[in-house]
Structures are given as C-alpha cells and as structure tokens.
XYZ file of C-alpha atoms in Angstrom:
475
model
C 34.102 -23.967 65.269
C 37.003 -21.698 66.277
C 35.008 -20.327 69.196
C 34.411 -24.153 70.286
C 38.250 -25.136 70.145
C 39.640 -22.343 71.690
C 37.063 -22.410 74.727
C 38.646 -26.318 74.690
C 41.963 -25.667 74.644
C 41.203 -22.150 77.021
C 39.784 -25.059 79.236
C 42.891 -27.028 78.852
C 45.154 -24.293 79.364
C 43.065 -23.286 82.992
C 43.775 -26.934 83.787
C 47.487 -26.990 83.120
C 47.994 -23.433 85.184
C 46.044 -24.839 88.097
C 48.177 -28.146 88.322
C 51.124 -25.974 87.598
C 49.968 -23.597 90.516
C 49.477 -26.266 93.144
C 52.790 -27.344 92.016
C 54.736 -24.169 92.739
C 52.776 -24.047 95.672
C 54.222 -27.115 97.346
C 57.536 -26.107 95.816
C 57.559 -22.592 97.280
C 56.444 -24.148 100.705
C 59.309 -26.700 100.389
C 61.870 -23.958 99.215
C 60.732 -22.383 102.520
C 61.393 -25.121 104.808
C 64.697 -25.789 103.350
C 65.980 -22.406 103.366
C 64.764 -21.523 107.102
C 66.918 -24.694 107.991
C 69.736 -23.254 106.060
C 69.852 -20.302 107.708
C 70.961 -21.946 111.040
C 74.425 -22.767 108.996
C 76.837 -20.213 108.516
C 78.153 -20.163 104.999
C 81.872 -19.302 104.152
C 80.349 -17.289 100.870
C 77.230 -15.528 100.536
C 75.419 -16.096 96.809
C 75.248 -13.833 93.980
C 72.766 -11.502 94.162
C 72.697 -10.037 90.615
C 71.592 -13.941 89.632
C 69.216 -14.432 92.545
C 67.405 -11.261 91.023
C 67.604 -12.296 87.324
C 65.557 -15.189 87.584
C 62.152 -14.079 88.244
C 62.739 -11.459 85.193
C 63.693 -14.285 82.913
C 60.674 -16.404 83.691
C 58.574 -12.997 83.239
C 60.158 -12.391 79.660
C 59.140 -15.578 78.637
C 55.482 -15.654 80.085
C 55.215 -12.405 78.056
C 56.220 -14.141 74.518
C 54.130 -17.396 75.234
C 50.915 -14.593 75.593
C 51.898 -13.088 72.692
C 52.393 -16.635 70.571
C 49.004 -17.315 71.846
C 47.019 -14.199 71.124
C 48.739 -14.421 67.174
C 48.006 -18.258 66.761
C 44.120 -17.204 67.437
C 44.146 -13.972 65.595
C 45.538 -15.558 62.467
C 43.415 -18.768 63.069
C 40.604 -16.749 62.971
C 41.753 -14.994 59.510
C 42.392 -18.885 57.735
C 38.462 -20.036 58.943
C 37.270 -16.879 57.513
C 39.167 -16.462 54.190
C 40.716 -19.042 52.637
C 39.803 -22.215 54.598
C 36.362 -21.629 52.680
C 37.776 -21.416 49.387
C 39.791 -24.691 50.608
C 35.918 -26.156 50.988
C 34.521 -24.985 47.822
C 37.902 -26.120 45.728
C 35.875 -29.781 45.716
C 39.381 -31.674 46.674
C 37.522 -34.938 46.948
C 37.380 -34.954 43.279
C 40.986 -34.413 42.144
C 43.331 -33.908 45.283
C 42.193 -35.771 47.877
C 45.608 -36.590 49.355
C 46.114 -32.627 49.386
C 42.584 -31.961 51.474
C 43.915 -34.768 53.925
C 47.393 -33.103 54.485
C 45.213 -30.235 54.861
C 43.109 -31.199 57.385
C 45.651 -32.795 59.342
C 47.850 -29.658 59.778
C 45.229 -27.870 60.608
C 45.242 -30.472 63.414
C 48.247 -30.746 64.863
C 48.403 -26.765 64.989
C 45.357 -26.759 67.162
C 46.730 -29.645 69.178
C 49.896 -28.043 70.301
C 48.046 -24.736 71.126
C 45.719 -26.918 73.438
C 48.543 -28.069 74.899
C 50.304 -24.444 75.265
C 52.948 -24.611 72.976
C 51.828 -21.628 70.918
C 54.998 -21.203 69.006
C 55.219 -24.490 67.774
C 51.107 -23.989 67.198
C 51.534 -20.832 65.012
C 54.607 -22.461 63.019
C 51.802 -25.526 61.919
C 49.498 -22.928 61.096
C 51.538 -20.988 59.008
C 52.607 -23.856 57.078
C 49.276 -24.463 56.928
C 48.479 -21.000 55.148
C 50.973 -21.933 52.390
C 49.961 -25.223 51.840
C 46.411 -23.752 51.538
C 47.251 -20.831 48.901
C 49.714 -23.893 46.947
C 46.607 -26.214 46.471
C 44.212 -22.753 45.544
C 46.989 -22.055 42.686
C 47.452 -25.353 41.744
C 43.607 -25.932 41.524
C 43.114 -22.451 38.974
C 46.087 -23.456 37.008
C 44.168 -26.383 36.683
C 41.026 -25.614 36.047
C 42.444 -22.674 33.268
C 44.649 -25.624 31.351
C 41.922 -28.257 31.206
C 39.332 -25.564 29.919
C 41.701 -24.465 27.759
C 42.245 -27.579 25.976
C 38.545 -27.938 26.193
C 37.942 -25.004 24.374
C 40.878 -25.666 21.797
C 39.687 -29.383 20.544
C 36.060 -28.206 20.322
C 37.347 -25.897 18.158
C 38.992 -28.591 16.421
C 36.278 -30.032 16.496
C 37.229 -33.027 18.396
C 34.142 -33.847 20.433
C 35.730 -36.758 22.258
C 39.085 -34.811 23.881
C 37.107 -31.803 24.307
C 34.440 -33.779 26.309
C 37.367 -35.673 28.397
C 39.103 -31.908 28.999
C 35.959 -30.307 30.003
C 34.444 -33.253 32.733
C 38.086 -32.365 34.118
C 37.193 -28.820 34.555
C 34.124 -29.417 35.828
C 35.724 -31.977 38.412
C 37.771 -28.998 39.634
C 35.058 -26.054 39.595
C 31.934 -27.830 39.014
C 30.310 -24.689 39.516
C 31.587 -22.820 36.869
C 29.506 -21.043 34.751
C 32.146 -20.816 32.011
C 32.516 -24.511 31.583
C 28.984 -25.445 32.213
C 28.369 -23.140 29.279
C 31.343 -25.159 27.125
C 30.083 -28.414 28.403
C 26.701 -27.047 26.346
C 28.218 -26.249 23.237
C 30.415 -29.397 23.262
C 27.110 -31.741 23.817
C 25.977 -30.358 20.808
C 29.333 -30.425 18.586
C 27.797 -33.543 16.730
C 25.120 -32.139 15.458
C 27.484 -28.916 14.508
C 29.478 -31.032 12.689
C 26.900 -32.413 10.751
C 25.346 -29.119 9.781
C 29.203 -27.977 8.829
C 29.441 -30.649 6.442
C 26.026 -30.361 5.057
C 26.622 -26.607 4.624
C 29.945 -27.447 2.734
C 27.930 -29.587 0.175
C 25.334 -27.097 -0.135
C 27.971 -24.560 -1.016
C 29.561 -26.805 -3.565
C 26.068 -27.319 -5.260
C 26.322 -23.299 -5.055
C 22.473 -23.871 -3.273
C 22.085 -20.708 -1.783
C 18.726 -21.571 -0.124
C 20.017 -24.484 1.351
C 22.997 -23.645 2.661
C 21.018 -20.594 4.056
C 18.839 -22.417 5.596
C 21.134 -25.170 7.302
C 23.279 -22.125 8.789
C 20.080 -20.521 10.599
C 20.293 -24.387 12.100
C 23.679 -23.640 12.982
C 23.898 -20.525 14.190
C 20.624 -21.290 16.805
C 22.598 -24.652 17.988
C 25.727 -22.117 18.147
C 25.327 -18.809 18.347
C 28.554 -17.507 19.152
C 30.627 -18.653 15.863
C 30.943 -15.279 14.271
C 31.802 -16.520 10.695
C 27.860 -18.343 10.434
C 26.478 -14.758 11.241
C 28.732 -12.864 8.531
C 28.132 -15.943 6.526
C 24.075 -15.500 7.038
C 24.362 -11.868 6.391
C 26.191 -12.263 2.729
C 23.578 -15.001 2.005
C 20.519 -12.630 3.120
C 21.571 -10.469 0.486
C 22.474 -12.256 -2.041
C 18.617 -14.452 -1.886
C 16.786 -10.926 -1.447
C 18.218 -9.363 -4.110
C 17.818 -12.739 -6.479
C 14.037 -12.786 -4.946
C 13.808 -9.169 -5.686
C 14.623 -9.564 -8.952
C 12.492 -12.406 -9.692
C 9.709 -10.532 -8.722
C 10.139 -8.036 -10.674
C 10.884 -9.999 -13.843
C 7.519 -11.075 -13.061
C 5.668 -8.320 -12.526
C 6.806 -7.151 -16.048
C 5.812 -10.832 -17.810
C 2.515 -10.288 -16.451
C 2.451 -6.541 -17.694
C 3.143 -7.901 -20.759
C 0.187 -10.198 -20.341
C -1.857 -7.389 -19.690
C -2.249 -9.051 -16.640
C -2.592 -6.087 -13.960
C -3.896 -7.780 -11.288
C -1.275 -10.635 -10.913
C 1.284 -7.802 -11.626
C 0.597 -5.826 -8.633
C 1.171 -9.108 -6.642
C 4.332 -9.679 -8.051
C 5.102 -5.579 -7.368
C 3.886 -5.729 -4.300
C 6.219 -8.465 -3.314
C 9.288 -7.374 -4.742
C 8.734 -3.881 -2.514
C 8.367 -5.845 0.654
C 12.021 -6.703 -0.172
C 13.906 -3.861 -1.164
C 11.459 -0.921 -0.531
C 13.436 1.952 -1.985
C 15.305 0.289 -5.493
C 14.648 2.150 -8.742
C 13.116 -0.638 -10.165
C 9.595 -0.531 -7.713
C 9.251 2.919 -9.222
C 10.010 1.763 -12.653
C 7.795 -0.735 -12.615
C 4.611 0.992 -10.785
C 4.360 3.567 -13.255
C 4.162 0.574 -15.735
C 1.638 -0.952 -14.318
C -0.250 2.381 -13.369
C -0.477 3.320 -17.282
C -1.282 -0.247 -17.917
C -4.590 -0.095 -15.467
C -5.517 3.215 -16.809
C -5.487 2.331 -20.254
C -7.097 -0.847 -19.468
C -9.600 1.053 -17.444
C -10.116 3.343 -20.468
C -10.563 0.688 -22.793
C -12.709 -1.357 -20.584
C -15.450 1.929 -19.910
C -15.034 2.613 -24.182
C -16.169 -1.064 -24.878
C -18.998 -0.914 -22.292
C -19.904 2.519 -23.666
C -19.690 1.587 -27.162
C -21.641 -1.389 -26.474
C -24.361 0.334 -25.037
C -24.460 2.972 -28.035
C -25.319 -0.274 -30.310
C -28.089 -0.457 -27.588
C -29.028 2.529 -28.381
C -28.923 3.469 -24.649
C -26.990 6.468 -24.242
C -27.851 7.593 -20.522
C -25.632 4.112 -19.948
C -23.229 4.754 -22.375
C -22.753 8.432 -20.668
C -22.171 6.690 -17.337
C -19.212 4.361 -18.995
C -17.631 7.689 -20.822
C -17.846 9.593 -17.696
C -15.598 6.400 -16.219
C -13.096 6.934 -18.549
C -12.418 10.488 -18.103
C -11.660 9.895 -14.713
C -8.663 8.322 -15.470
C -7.740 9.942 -18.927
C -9.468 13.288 -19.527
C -7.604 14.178 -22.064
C -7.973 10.944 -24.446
C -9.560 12.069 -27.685
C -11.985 8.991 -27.576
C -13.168 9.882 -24.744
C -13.921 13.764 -25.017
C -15.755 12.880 -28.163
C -17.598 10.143 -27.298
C -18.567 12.038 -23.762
C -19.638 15.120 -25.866
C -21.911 12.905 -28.476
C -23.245 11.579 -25.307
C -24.631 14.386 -23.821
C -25.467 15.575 -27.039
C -27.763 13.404 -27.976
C -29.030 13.216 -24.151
C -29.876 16.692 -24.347
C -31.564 16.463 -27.924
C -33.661 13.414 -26.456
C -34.405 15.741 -23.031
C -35.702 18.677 -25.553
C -37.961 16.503 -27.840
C -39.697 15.049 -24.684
C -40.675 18.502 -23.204
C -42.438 19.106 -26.942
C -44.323 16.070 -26.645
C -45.401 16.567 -23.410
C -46.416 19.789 -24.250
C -47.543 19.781 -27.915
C -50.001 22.983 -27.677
C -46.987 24.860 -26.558
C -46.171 24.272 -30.921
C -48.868 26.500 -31.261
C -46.891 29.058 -30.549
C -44.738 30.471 -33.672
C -41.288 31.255 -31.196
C -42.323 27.876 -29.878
C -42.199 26.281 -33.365
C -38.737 27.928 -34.179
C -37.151 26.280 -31.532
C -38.582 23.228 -31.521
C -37.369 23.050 -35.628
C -33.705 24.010 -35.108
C -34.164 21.040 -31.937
C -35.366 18.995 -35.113
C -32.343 19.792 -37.707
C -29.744 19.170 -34.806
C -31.609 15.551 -34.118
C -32.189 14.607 -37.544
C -27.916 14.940 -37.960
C -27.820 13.050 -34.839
C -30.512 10.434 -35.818
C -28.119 8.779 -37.356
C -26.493 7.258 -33.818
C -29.509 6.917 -32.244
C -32.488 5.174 -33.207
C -34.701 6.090 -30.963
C -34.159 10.133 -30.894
C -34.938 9.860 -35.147
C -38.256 7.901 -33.925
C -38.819 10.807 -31.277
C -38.055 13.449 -33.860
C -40.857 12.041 -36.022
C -43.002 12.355 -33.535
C -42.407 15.697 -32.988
C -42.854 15.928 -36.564
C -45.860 14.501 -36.773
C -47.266 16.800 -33.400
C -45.906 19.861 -35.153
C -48.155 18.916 -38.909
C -51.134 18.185 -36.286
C -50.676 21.290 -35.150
C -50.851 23.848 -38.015
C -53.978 22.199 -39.280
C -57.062 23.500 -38.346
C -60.093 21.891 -36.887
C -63.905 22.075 -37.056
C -65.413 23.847 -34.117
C -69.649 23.575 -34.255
C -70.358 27.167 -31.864
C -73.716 26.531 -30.433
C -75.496 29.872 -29.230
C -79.352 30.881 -28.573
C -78.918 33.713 -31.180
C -79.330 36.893 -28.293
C -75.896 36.234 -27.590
C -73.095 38.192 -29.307
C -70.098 35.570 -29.688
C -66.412 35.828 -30.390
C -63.248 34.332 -29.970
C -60.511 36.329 -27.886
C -57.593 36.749 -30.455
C -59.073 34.956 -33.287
C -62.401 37.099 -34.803
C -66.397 37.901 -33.996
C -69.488 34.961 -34.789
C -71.830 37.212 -33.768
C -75.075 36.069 -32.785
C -76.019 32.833 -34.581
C -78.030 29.385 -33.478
C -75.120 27.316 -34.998
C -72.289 28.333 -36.628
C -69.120 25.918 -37.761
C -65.385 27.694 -37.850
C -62.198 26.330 -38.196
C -58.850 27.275 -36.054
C -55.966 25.679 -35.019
C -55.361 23.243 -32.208
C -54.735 25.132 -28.952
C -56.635 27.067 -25.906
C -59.001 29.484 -26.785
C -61.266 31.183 -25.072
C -65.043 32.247 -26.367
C -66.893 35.098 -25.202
C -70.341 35.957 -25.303
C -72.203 39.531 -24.746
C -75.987 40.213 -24.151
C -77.316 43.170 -22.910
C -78.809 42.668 -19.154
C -76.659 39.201 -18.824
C -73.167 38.503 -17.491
C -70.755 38.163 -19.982
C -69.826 34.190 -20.370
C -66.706 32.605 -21.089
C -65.977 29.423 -22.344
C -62.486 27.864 -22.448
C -61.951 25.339 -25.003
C -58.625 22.991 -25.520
C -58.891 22.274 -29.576
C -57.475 18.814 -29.946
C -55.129 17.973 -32.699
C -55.874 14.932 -32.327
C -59.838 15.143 -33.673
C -61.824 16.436 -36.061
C -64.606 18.077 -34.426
C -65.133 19.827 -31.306
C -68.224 21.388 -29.933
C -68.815 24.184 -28.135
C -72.307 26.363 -26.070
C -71.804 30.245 -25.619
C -74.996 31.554 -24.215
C -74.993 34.559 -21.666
C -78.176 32.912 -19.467
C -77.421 34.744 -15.949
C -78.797 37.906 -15.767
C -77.418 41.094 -14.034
C-alpha cells in the first residue's frame, strides 16, 4: 500500500519537475533575450553583486529541506503502516468509535495528498498529528476495555447477572478477541445456575445436611471452578463425611462382632479402612474380629469333632481337632481331644494287626503285648464303641488260641514221626494229639527214604485237622 502511493505521488512529483523544467527553460531562454538586449544600454549603476550571487544559494537551501521533508514523511509513514496503523485495524472502531476511525482515515489522507502534491512539510505535520491521534484512540480503547471488564467482573461478583452481562458485551465490543473476557462472558452465562446452587447450598447448610450441601458444591465448583471458598468449603466437608462414614463403619463392624457375625464384620472393617487407612481404630477392631474368627473357627471344628465322636468315627473327628489346632494350639479342648483322638486311632490300628494276624497270639511275647493293647482299649472302650467290639474280638482270637485242637497223624507205621518243637509219635498207623492253633511242622524218618516234611496251619477256628507223614521216596 505504501509502496503503491509513493510510486503515485513519485509519479506525480516527476510530472510537476518536468512542467517545472520546461518552464525554467523558456524562462532562462527569455531571461537571455532580454538581458543580451540590455546590454546594448549603458546603465548609470551597475547591480549588486553580493545579491546576484545569493540567489541561486537560497533556492539550493531550500531544495535541500524539501528532500529532507520528503525522505522523513516516507520513513515515518512507513513506521505508522507497520506499527500502530495495525493495532488501529484490530482496535474494531466500527463497533464503538466509528467517528474516531473516520477522522483517522481521513488524516491519513490529506497527509498523503499534500506529499503527492510536494508539500512535504505540510505532509509530515498531517502525519504526525496523525500518530497522536492514533496512540489517543489506542489509550482510550484499553482504558476502555479495562473499566468495562472491570465492572464486569465486579457485578458478577455481586452477583448481578444482568449489569455484568451489559459490562462484558461492552468489552467484548472493544476487544472481541480477548481471551480474558471471553472467559468472563463464560462464567457470567452460567451465573444463574450459580446462583441457584448458592442458595440451595445455603438451605442445605441450615438443615446442617452435610451430604447435600456436599454434593450441590461439587455442582458448583465444576460450573465454577475458580471460587476458592467452594474448594476450602469441599475440603472441610470431605472430612467431616469421611470421618462420620468412618465411624459408622466401625460402629458397625463392632454390632456385628457382637452378633458373632464375622463375615458381615469384615465388610464393615474393610470399608471403614478404605477411608482412613492408618486410625487406631482399624487395628482395634481387626484384632477383634481376628479372635472372634478363631474362636469361632475353634468352636466350629470342636462341634464337628464332637459330633463325629457320637458317631463313633474318630479318623473324622481327628481331622476336625487337627482344624482347631491350627488356629489355637494351645486351647486345652483341643490338646485333649486331639490326644484321645489319636489315642484311640492307634489302639484301633493295633487291634487290627492282631486280627489279621491271629497265629502271631501264639506266640507268648506276642500275647503280652497284645494284653496290655487290651487293658489300654478296654479304659478307652468307653468312647468308642466300636474299638470295645474290636477288643472282644481280640479276646475271643486270643481264648481260640490257647485251646488246643485234635490233630488225627496218619502214617504207614515204617515211618518215625515227630513234631519240630512240640514231641516224638513215633511210628504208628493213626495216632490223635492235641496242640495249639499255629504252624507246625511234622517230620518223618525211615531208613533208605528221604526225610518228609509236612507243614500244617492248626486252625482255631475247627476242631479237627488231619494230617499224612509217610517217608515214600527212597534215597
């Protein structure tokens, strides 16, 4: 733009100089004329010389200052297109001084009008005044824009939704692209709705509703977030409804404790920790409910112990002891009924190796053992059915077993018989003895003959058993 009126008025200018030229031309050529005709006269007085020279200097002087006038006027015009005339532009005149961006406009004008037309002086004076009328509307348009936001600001505070909305539109009429005000212009469209959340929060507080008014700030402070008072306010109230929560959990946890209600307890516990992790209380109250399980635990494995002992099934009723001295060792119920137990576990474990085995009674060490097994299970009988049955049937294996039994010893009479450990038969056809249930083994011996041996399991369990010794292979 400043390029494209300069070239004009350079134009102009080249114009002016080149009519001017012709001018002198003619003027000089006239001049000439006029003083060759002179000449022929003879003047009484000859003209001053000192003024004849001091023109041309004089004209040269003031060709110098018109150069000058010109070279400043598009120096500083360039400085006013390139600094503040576009802050003139973007100070949106046309929507609350448009009498100022005319005045504006036309001294810019005029100043380039007169430089077209050479008069550079005059030129720069328009554009100066220009400058100042420039900077006067930029100050008046920020003091301005500051008092109208201002007053924005101050009846939103007040809470005055109607001036504050007037105030701020004027703002935004002078700097409509102010972030500041857009971001008031925000908070005041929503100053209704802040209002009614104020007053709702001022009931809430006179119905002392904690909850409520808790709740209706969170509202508040979203919609507003830069009151500070709702965030302190918010704070207090966290507090206050954690601790009450906190407590109310706890009270709780300790009614159902008193319930014996573990389960719902621990809810109640676990709750109240999510709160307030570290208060004295959640250790208080854990070690309550942590003796509660265990002796519930412990009483729980008792009762299913002692209700298989009725059942007379003591491998279960082990199982349910040996769950309660995981959590209590130490409790005397437990140790004892643990100790019985195995006891009578053991006692039942012995009895059935002597009547799977009952030959092994045969033996007199044998017997020993087996009858102190019997005196510690008939003291015992008396908890368990079953292990005084077994007993009796040891009993009744060990009376089998000391009575003796016919044997009917069948031979050919050649061949010498006897029984290792018991005694001799000699040589016979048929010969009945009586021994003991158990092994034995029979021998027979005839001269010329391999001896023979006969193993024989006597049977408590029958009367008679027979048995053939003859030697019938010879050497």
């Amino acid at each position: 733009m400043l390029d494209e009126q300069l070239q004009e008025a350079k134009q102009q200018n080249i114009k002016k100089r080149l009519n001017l030229f012709i001018l002198l031309t003619v003027v000089a050529i006239v001049s000439a004329v006029i003083i060759a005709g002179l000449s022929l006269f003879n003047f009484s007085s000859a003209p001053d010389v000192e003024t004849l020279n001091a023109l041309p200097d004089q004209e040269q002087v003031s060709n110098v200052r018109s150069e000058e006038a010109r070279e400043a006027f598009i120096e500083k015009l360039k400085i006013y297109e390139n600094q503040t005339e576009p802050l003139i532009e973007a100070a949106y005149l046309q929507n609350w001084n448009q009498q100022a961006g005319f005045a504006i406009k036309h001294l810019k004008e005029k100043a380039i009008s007169h430089f077209s037309d050479g008069a550079y002086s005059e030129a720069l004076s328009f554009l100066g005044e220009l400058e100042i009328q420039a900077r006067q509307v930029l100050d008046e348009r920020d003091q301005l824009f500051t008092s109208q936001l201002q007053q924005a600001q101050h009846f939103y505070d007040q809470g005055n939704f109607d001036l504050a909305t007037l105030h701020i539109d004027d703002a935004l009429n002078v700097d409509p692209e102010s972030e500041q005000a857009i971001n008031l212009k925000q908070q005041i469209k929503k100053l209704p709705e802040v209002l009614f959340l104020l007053e709702q929060v001022r009931v809430a507080r006179i119905e002392n509703n904690l909850e409520k008014e808790y709740t209706l700030l969170e509202q508040l402070q979203q919609l507003e977030p830069s009151r500070q008072e709702t965030g302190q306010r918010i704070a207090e109230l966290r507090e206050q409804l954690e601790d009450m929560a906190f407590k109310r959990n706890i009270s709780a946890a300790n009614a159902e404790i008193d319930k014996k209600n573990p389960a719902q307890a621990r809810v109640y516990l676990n709750k109240a920790k999510a709160i307030i992790p570290d208060r004295d209380e959640v250790d208080i109250l854990y070690r309550q409910l942590v003796k509660l399980e265990t002796e519930m635990g412990v009483n729980a494995a008792l009762n299913s112990a002692r209700q298989y002992i009725r059942k007379d099934d003591w491998q279960k009723a082990k199982i349910y002891f040996e769950k309660a001295a995981k959590l209590a060792p130490a409790e005397e119920a437990v140790v004892k009924g643990l100790a019985q137990a195995n006891h009578i576990l053991s006692l039942k474990q012995a009895l059935s190796e002597y009547e799977k085995n009952p030959y092994r009674l045969a033996n007199s060490q044998y017997r020993k053992k087996a009858d102190a097994t019997l005196a510690l299970a008939d003291k015992a009988g008396k908890n368990s059915f079953s292990l005084m049955q077994q007993a009796k049937r040891v009993i009744t294996l060990m009376q089998a077993m000391n009575q003796t039994k016919e044997v009917s010893v069948v031979s050919d009479n050649q061949t010498f018989v006897q029984v290792r450990g018991v005694g001799k038969i000699g040589k016979t056809t048929h010969k009945v003895i009586r021994v003991k249930p158990g092994n034995y083994t029979f021998e027979g011996f005839r001269d010329g003959y391999k001896t023979k041996l006969v193993k024989v399991i006597v049977p408590y369990d029958q009367k008679t058993i027979n048995v053939k010794v003859i030697c019938d292979e010879p050497i």
